[in-house]
Coordinates of C-alpha atoms in Angstrom, one line a residue:
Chain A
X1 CA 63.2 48.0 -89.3
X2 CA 63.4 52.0 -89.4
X3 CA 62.4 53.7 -86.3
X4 CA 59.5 55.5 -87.9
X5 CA 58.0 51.9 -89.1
X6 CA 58.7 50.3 -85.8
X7 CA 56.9 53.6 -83.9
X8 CA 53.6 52.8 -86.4
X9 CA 53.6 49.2 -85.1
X10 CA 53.2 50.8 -81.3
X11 CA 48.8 51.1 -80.5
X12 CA 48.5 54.4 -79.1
X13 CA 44.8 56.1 -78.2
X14 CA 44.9 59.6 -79.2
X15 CA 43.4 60.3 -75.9
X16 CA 45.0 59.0 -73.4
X17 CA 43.8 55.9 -71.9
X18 CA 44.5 54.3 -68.3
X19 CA 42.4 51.6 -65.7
X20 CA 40.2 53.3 -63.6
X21 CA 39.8 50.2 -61.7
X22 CA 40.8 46.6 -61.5
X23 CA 39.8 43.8 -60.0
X24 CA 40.9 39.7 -59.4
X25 CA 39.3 36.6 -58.5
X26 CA 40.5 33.3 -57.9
X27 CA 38.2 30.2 -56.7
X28 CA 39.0 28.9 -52.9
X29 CA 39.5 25.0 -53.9
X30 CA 43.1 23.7 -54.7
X31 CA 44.5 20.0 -56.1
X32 CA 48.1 20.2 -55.5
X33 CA 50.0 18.6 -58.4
X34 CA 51.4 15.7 -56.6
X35 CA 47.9 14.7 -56.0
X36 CA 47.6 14.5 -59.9
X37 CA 51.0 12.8 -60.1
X38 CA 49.7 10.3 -57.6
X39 CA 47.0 9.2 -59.6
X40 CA 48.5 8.9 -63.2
X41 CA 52.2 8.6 -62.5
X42 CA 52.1 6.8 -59.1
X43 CA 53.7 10.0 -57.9
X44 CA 57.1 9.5 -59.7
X45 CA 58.5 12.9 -61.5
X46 CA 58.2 16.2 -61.3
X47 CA 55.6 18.4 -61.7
X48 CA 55.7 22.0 -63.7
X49 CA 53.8 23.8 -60.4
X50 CA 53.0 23.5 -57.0
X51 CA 49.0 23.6 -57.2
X52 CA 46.2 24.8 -58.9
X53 CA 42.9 26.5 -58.8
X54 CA 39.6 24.8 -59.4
X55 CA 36.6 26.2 -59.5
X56 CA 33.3 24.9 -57.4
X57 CA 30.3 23.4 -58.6
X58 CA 28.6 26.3 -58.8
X59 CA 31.1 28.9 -60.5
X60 CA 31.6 29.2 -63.6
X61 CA 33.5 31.9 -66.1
X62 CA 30.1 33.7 -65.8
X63 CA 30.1 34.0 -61.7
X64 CA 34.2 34.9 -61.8
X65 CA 33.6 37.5 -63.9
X66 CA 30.9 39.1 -61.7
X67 CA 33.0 39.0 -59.1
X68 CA 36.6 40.2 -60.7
X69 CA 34.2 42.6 -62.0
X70 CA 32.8 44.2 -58.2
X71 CA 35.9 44.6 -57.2
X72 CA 37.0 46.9 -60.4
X73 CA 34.0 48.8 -60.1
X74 CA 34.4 49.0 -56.1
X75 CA 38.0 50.6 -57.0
X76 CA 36.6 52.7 -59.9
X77 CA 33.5 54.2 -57.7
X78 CA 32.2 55.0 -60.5
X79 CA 28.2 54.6 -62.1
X80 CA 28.1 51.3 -63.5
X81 CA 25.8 52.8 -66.0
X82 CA 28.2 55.2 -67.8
X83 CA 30.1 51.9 -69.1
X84 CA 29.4 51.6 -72.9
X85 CA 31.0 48.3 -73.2
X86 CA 31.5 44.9 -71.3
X87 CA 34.0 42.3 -72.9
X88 CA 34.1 39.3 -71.6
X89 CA 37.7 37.0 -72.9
X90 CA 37.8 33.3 -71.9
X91 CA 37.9 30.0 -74.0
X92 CA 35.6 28.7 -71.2
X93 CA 32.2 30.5 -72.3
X94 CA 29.3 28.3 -70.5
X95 CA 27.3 29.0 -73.5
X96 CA 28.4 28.1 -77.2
X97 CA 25.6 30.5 -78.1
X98 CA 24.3 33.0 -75.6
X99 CA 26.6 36.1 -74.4
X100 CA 28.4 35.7 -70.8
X101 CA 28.8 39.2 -71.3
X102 CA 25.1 40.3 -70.9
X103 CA 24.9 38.1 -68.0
X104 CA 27.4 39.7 -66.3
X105 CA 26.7 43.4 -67.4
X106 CA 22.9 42.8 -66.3
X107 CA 24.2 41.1 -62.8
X108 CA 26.5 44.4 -62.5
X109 CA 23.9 47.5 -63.4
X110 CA 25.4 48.1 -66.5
X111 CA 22.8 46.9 -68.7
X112 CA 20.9 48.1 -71.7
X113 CA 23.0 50.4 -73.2
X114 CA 25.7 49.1 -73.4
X115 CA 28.4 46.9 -76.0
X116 CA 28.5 43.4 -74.8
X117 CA 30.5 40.7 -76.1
X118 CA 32.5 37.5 -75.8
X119 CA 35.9 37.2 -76.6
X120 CA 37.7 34.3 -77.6
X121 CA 42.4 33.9 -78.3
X122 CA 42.9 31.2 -76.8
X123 CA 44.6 32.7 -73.6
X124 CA 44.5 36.2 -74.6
X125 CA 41.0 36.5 -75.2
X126 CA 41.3 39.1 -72.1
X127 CA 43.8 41.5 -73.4
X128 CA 42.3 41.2 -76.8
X129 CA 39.3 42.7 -75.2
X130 CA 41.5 45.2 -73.2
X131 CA 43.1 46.3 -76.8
X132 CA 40.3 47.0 -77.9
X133 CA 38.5 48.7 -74.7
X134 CA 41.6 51.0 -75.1
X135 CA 40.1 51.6 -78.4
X136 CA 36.7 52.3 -77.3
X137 CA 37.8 55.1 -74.5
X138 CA 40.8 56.4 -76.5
X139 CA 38.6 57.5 -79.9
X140 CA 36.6 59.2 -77.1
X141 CA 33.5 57.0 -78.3
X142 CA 33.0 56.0 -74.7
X143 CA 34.1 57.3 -71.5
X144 CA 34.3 53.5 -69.9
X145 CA 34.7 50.1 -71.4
X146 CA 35.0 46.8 -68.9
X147 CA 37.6 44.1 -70.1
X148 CA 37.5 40.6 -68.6
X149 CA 39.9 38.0 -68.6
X150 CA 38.8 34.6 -67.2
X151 CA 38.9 30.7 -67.4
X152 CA 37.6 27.9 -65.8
X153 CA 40.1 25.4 -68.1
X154 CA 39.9 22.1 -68.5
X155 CA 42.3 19.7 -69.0
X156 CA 42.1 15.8 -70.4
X157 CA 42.8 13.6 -67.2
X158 CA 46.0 12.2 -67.3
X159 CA 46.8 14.9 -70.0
X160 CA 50.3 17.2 -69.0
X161 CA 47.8 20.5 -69.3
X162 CA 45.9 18.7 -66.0
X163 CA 48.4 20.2 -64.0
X164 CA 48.0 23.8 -64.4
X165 CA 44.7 24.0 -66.1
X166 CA 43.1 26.3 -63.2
X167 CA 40.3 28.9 -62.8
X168 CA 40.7 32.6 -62.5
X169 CA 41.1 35.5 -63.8
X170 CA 41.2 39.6 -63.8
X171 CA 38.7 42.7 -64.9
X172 CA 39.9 45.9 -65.7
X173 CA 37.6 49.3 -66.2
X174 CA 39.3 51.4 -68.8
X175 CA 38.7 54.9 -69.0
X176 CA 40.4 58.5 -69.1
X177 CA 44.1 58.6 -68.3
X178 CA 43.3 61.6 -65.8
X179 CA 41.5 59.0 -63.6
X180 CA 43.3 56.6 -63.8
X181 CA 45.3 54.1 -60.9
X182 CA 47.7 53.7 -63.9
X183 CA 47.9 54.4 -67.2
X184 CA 48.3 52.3 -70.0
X185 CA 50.9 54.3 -72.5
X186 CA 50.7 52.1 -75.4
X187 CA 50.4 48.4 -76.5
X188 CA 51.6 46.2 -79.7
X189 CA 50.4 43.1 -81.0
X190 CA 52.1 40.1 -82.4
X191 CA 50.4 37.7 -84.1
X192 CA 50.8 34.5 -86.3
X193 CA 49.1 31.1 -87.9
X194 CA 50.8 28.6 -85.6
X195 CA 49.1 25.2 -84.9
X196 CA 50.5 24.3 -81.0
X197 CA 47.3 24.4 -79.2
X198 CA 43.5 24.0 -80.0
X199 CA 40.1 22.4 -79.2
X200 CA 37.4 21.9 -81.9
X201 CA 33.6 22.5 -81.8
X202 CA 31.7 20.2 -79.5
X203 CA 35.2 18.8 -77.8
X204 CA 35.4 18.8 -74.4
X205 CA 39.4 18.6 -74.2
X206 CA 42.2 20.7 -76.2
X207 CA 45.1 18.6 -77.8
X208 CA 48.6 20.6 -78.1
X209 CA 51.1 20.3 -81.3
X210 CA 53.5 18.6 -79.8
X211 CA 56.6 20.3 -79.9
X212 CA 55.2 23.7 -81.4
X213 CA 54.1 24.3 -77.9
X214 CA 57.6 25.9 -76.7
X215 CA 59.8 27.9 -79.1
X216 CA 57.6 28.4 -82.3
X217 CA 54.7 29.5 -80.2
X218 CA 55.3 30.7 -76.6
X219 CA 58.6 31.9 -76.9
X220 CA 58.7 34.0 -80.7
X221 CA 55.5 35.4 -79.8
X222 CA 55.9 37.0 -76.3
X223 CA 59.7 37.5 -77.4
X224 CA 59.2 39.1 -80.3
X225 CA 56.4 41.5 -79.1
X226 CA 57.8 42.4 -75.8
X227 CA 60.8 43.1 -78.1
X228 CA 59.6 45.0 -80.4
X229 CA 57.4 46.9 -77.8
X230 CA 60.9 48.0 -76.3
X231 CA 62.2 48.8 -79.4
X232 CA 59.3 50.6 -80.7
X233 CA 59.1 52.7 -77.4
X234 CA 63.1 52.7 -77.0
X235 CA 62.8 51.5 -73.5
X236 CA 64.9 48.7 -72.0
X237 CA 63.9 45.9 -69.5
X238 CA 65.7 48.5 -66.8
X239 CA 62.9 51.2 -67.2
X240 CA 60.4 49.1 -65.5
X241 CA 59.9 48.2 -61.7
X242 CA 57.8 45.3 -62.9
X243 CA 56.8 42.7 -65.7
X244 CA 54.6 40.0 -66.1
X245 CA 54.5 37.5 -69.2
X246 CA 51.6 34.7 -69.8
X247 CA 52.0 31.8 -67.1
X248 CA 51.2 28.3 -68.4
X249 CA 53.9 27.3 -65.8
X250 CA 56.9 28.6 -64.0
X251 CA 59.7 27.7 -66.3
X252 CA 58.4 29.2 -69.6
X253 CA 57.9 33.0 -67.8
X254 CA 61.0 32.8 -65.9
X255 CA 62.8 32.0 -69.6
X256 CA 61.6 34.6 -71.3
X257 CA 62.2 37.0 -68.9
X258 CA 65.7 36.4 -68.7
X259 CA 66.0 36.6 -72.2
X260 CA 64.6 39.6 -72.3
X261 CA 66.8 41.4 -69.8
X262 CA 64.7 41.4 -67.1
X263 CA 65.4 40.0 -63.5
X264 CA 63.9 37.6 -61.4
X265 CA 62.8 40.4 -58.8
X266 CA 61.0 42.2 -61.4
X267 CA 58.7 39.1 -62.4
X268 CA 58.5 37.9 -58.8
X269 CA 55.8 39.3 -57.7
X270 CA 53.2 39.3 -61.0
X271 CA 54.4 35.3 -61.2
X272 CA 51.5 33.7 -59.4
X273 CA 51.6 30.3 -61.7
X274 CA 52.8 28.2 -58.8
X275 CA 50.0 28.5 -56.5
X276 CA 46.9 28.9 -58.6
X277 CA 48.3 27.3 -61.8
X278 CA 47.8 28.6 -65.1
X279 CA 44.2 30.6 -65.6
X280 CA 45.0 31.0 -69.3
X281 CA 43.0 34.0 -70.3
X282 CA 43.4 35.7 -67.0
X283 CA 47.0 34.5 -66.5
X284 CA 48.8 37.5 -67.4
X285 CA 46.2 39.9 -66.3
X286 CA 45.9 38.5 -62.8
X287 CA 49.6 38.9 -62.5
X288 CA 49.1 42.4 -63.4
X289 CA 46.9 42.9 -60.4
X290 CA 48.8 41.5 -58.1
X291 CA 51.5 44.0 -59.3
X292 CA 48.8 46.9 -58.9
X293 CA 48.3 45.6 -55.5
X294 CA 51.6 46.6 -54.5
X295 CA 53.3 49.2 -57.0
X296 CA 54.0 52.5 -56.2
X297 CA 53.4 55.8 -58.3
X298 CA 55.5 56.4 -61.1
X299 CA 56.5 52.2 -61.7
X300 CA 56.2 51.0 -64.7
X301 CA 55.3 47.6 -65.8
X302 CA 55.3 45.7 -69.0
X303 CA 52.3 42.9 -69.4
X304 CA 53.1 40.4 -72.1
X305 CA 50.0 37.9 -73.0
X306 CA 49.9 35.0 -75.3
X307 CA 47.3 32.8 -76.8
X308 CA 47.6 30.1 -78.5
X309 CA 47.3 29.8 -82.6
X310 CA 49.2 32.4 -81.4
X311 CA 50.1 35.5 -80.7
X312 CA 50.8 38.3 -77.6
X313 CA 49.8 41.8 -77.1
X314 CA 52.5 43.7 -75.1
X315 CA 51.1 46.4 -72.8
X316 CA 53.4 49.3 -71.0
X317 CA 52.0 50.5 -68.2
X318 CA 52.7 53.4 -65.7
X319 CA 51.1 53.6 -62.0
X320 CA 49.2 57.0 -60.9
X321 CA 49.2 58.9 -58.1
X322 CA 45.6 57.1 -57.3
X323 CA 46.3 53.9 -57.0
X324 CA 47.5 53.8 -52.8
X325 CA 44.3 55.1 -52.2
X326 CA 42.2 52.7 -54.4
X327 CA 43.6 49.6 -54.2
X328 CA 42.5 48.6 -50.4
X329 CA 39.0 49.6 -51.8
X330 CA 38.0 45.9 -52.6
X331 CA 39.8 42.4 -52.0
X332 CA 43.4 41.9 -53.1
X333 CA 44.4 39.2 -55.5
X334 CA 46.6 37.3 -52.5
X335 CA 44.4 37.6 -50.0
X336 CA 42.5 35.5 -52.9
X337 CA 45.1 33.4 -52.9
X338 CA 45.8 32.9 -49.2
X339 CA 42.0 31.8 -48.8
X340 CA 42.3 28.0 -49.8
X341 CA 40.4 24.5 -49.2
X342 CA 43.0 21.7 -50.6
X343 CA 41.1 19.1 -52.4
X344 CA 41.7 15.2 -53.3
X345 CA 41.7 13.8 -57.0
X346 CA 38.2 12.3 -56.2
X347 CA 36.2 15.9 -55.1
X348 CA 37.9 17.1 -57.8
X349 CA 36.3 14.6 -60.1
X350 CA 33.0 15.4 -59.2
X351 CA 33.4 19.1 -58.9
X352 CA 34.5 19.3 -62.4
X353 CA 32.3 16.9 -64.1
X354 CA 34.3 14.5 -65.2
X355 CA 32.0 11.8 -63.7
X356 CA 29.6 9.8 -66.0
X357 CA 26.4 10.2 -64.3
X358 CA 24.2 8.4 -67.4
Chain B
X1 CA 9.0 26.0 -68.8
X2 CA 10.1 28.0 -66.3
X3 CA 12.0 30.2 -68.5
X4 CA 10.0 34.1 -68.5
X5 CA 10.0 32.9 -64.6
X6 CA 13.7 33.2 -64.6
X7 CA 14.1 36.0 -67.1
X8 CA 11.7 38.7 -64.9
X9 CA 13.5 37.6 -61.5
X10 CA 16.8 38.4 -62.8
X11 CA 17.6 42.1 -61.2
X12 CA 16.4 40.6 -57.6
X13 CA 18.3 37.2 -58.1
X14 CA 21.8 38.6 -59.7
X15 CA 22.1 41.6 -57.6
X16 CA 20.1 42.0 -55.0
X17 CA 18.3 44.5 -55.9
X18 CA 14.7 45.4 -54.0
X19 CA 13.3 48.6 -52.7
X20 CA 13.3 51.2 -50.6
X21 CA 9.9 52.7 -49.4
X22 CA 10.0 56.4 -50.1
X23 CA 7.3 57.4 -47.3
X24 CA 9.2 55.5 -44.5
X25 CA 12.8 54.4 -45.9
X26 CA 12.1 50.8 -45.3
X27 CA 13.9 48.7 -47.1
X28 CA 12.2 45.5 -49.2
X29 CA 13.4 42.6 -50.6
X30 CA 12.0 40.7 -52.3
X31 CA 10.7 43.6 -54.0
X32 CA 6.8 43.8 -53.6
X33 CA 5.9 47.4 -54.8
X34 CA 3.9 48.2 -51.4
X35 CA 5.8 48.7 -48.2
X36 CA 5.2 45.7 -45.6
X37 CA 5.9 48.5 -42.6
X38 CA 3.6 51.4 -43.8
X39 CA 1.4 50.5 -46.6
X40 CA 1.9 52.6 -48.9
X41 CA 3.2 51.9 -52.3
X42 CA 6.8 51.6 -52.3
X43 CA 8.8 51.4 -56.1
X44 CA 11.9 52.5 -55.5
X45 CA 14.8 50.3 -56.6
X46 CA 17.3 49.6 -54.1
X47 CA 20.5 47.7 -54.6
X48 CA 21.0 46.0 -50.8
X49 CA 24.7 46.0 -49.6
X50 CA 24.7 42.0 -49.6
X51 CA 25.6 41.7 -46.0
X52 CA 24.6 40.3 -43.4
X53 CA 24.3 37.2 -40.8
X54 CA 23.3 34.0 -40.5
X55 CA 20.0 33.9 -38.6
X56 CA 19.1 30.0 -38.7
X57 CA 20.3 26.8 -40.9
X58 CA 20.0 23.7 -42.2
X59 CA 21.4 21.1 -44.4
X60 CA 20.1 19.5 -47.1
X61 CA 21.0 15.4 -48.2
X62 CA 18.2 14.9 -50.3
X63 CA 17.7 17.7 -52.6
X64 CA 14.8 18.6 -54.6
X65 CA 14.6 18.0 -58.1
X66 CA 17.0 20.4 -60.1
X67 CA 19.5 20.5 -56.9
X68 CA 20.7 17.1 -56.6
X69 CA 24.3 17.9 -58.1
X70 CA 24.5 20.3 -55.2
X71 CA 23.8 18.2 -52.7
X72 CA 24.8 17.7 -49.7
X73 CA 24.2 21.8 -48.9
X74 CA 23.4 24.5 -46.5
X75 CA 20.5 26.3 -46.6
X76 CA 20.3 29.7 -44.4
X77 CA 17.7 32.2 -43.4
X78 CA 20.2 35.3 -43.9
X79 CA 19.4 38.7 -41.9
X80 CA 20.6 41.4 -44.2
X81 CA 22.4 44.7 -42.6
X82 CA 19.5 46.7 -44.1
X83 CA 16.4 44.5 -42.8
X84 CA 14.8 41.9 -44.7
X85 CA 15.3 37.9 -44.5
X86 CA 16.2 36.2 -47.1
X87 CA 16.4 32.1 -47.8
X88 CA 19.7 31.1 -50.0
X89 CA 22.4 28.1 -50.4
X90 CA 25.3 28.9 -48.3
X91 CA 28.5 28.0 -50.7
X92 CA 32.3 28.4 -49.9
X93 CA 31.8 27.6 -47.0
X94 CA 35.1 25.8 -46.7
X95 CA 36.3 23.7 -43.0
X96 CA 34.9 26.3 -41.0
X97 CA 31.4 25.1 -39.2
X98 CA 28.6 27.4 -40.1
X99 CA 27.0 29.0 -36.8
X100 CA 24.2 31.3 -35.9
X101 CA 25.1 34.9 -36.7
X102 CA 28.2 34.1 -38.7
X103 CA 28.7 37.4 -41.0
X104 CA 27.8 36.2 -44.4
X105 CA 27.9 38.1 -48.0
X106 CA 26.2 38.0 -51.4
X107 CA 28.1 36.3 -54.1
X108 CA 26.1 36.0 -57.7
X109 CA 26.6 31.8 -58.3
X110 CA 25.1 29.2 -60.9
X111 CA 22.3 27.8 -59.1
X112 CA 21.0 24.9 -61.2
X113 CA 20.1 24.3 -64.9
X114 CA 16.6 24.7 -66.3
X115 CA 15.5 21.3 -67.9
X116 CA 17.9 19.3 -69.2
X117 CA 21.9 19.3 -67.5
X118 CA 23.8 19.8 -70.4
X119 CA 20.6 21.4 -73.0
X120 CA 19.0 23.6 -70.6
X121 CA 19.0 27.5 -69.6
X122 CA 21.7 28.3 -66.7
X123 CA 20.4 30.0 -63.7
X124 CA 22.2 32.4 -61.8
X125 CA 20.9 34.1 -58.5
X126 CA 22.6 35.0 -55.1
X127 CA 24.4 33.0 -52.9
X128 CA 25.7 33.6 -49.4
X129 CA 29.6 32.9 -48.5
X130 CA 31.1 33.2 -44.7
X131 CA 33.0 37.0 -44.9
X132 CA 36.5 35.5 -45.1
X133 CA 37.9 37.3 -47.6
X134 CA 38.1 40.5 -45.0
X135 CA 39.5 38.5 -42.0
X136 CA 42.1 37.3 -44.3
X137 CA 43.1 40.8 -45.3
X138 CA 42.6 41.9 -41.6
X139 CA 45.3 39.3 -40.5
X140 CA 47.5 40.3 -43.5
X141 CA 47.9 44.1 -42.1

């Protein structure tokens, strides 16, 4: 590829674009895996994490978003009625028809003029909707957009998904680079017909392709953007303090990373997989904000997402000057993720429906 | 049908948000258009902070109709930092015990279906959760 072809692939606002405010939520309830081992494997094996998230009875991708969405806005301090769009990315709409996003742009003030929508990629519904926020602000059609990430996700009992399927997520308001925590420099997207994951109309459960979950999926899709974003911006895995690739477990993340050039130290602190599992459309994002939560000006940070049927969007991203003074302004993704009730197999059965009641 | 019901209770329900009486700043929820202090008309809206304490509780086994997935839960009668009492499900509330005066805040949670579980419309509204997230990042600093 010729420099000047692989500098058109790069996504680049001609006004400069950055997030203005961010903001995480994960659920309090956790099922550890060997609790799931217990009850389908009699505890023999190993499991890919250490626990997960689960949502209670009464959340929902709707009520995660509100939240994840307060604390951007409590960062941003700005007017929640100067937002011209709310995006809302998640493969676990509560409604097949009916918008999360109004629901959540009424519940935050933003509400009526604004663009509201639901996303849907698999898990990277939510940078899909950050791609295209970055759109929104950076053609100077709007001077805020709101991208959400989040999942409650389900996974057939017994199923190897069960294990990290988890709830969570991450909102991010986008807006001009000049007020920005951090600035988002440019993105690329990767994208292919592959058939490793998927869940048909009316289905309750996804089924995976077998073995197209690993290498002709995860791995060529975050590889080759992240590569390509390097290439593109001729920028090596050593120009950034920190990087954070989708998390469906720990293994696949800690892979690619190395294959990529980049250390364990720089993906340490974004890799969050282990303790609240893998919150598919917000798992790269949430990473990101845990990153946010401790970066200093001038870091830099590549995001990688994927979604399945698949494809990634590659994100470089450079922290502001604002961002010490911001990020205290609303609760931080491991204090989140230090405030836990541990669950059994059996409240976890009735918390997620999975129950036949009649 | 309870549906318009739901649909023109939304602003109070999702967000808090009442009044504040412009004759002698009293604040209002739910919002009632005259002020309950002074009597005088009172339209102002005002987005309440969400805070606030518990001021009594109880907790439900047999829930009314609509609830029983819920159930068992706490019900509270919250004081909120800016006035007004409020009745709401307290949720998260996690191994602590829930006590008089426990420092609570607004959450915006699914509170039950309309009709049918798995046909009807969702409703959302405010909850109340212990203020845990704070002491957490109190004891992290």
């Amino acid at each position: 590829m010729t420099d000047k072809v692989s500098e058109n692939l790069l996504l680049k606002p001609s006004r400069p674009v950055g997030i203005v405010g961010y903001g995480a939520y994960v659920p309090r309830y956790r099922l550890p895996a060997k609790e799931i081992s217990r009850i389908w494997t009699g505890g023999t094996g190993g499991v890919p994490i250490q626990e997960k998230s689960v949502p209670g009875p009464d959340e929902d991708t709707t009520t995660m978003s509100i939240e994840a969405a307060r604390n951007a806005l409590a960062r941003a301090g700005i007017d929640p009625e100067e937002i011209r769009a709310v995006w809302v990315g998640s493969e676990s709409h509560p409604y097949a028809v009916k918008p999360t996003s109004t629901i959540v742009a009424e519940a935050l003030g933003v509400v009526p003029f604004t663009q509201a929508g639901d996303w849907e990629f698999a898990c990277k519904a939510g940078t899909e909707a950050m791609v295209a926020a970055m759109g929104l602000v950076g053609s100077d059609m709007a001077k805020y957009a709101l991208a959400i990430g989040m999942d409650t996700a389900q996974g057939r009992p017994g199923d190897a998904l069960e294990y990290t399927a988890s709830a969570g997520g991450a909102a991010f308001l986008l807006g001009p680079a000049e007020e920005s925590v951090a600035v988002i420099e440019s993105t690329l997207s990767y994208v292919t017909d592959t058939p490793d994951f998927w869940r048909r109309e009316y289905q309750k459960y996804p089924e995976h392709g077998q073995r197209f979950t690993g290498e002709p999926a995860y791995f060529k899709h975050i590889s080759s953007a992240a590569q390509s974003y390097l290439d593109a911006t001729g920028t090596t895995a050593e120009d950034y303090q920190y990087a954070v690739f989708h998390q469906p477990n720990s293994k696949f993340p800690s892979r690619v990373a190395g294959q990529l050039g980049f250390s364990k130290e720089q993906i340490a602190t974004g890799l969050l997989v282990s303790v609240i599992g893998n919150t598919y459309s917000g798992a790269a994002i949430i990473g990101l904000t845990a990153i946010l939560d401790v970066a200093e000006p001038g870091d830099r940070i590549l995001m990688v997402s994927f979604g399945s049927g698949a494809g990634s969007d590659a994100f470089g991203i450079r922290v502001t000057e604002r961002l010490p003074e911001r990020r205290d302004l609303a609760p931080k993704t491991q204090t989140y993720i230090a405030r836990r009730t541990e669950i059994d197999y059996a409240t976890y059965s009735r918390m997620r429906g999975k129950l036949v009641l009649k | 049908m309870e549906i318009p019901r739901h649909w023109r209770l939304k602003k109070q329900r999702y967000a808090l948000v009442g009044e504040v009486c412009p004759h002698c700043d009293a604040k209002i929820f739910p919002p009632r258009d005259v002020c309950p202090e002074c009597g005088d008309e009172a339209k102002t809206l005002f987005e309440f902070s969400g805070r606030g304490e518990v001021y009594s509780y109880t907790t439900l086994s047999n829930a009314p109709a609509g609830y029983q997935a819920s159930a068992p839960y706490t019900v509270a009668l919250v004081k909120l930092d800016e006035g007004p009492m409020v009745t709401a499900q307290l949720t998260d509330i996690g191994e602590q015990d829930v006590e008089i005066g426990m420092p609570v805040e607004m959450v915006t949670r699914k509170l039950r279906s309309e009709g049918d579980d798995d046909r009807g419309m969702l409703v959302y509204g405010y909850k109340f959760r212990p203020m845990e997230l704070q002491q957490l990042a109190a004891a992290a600093d």
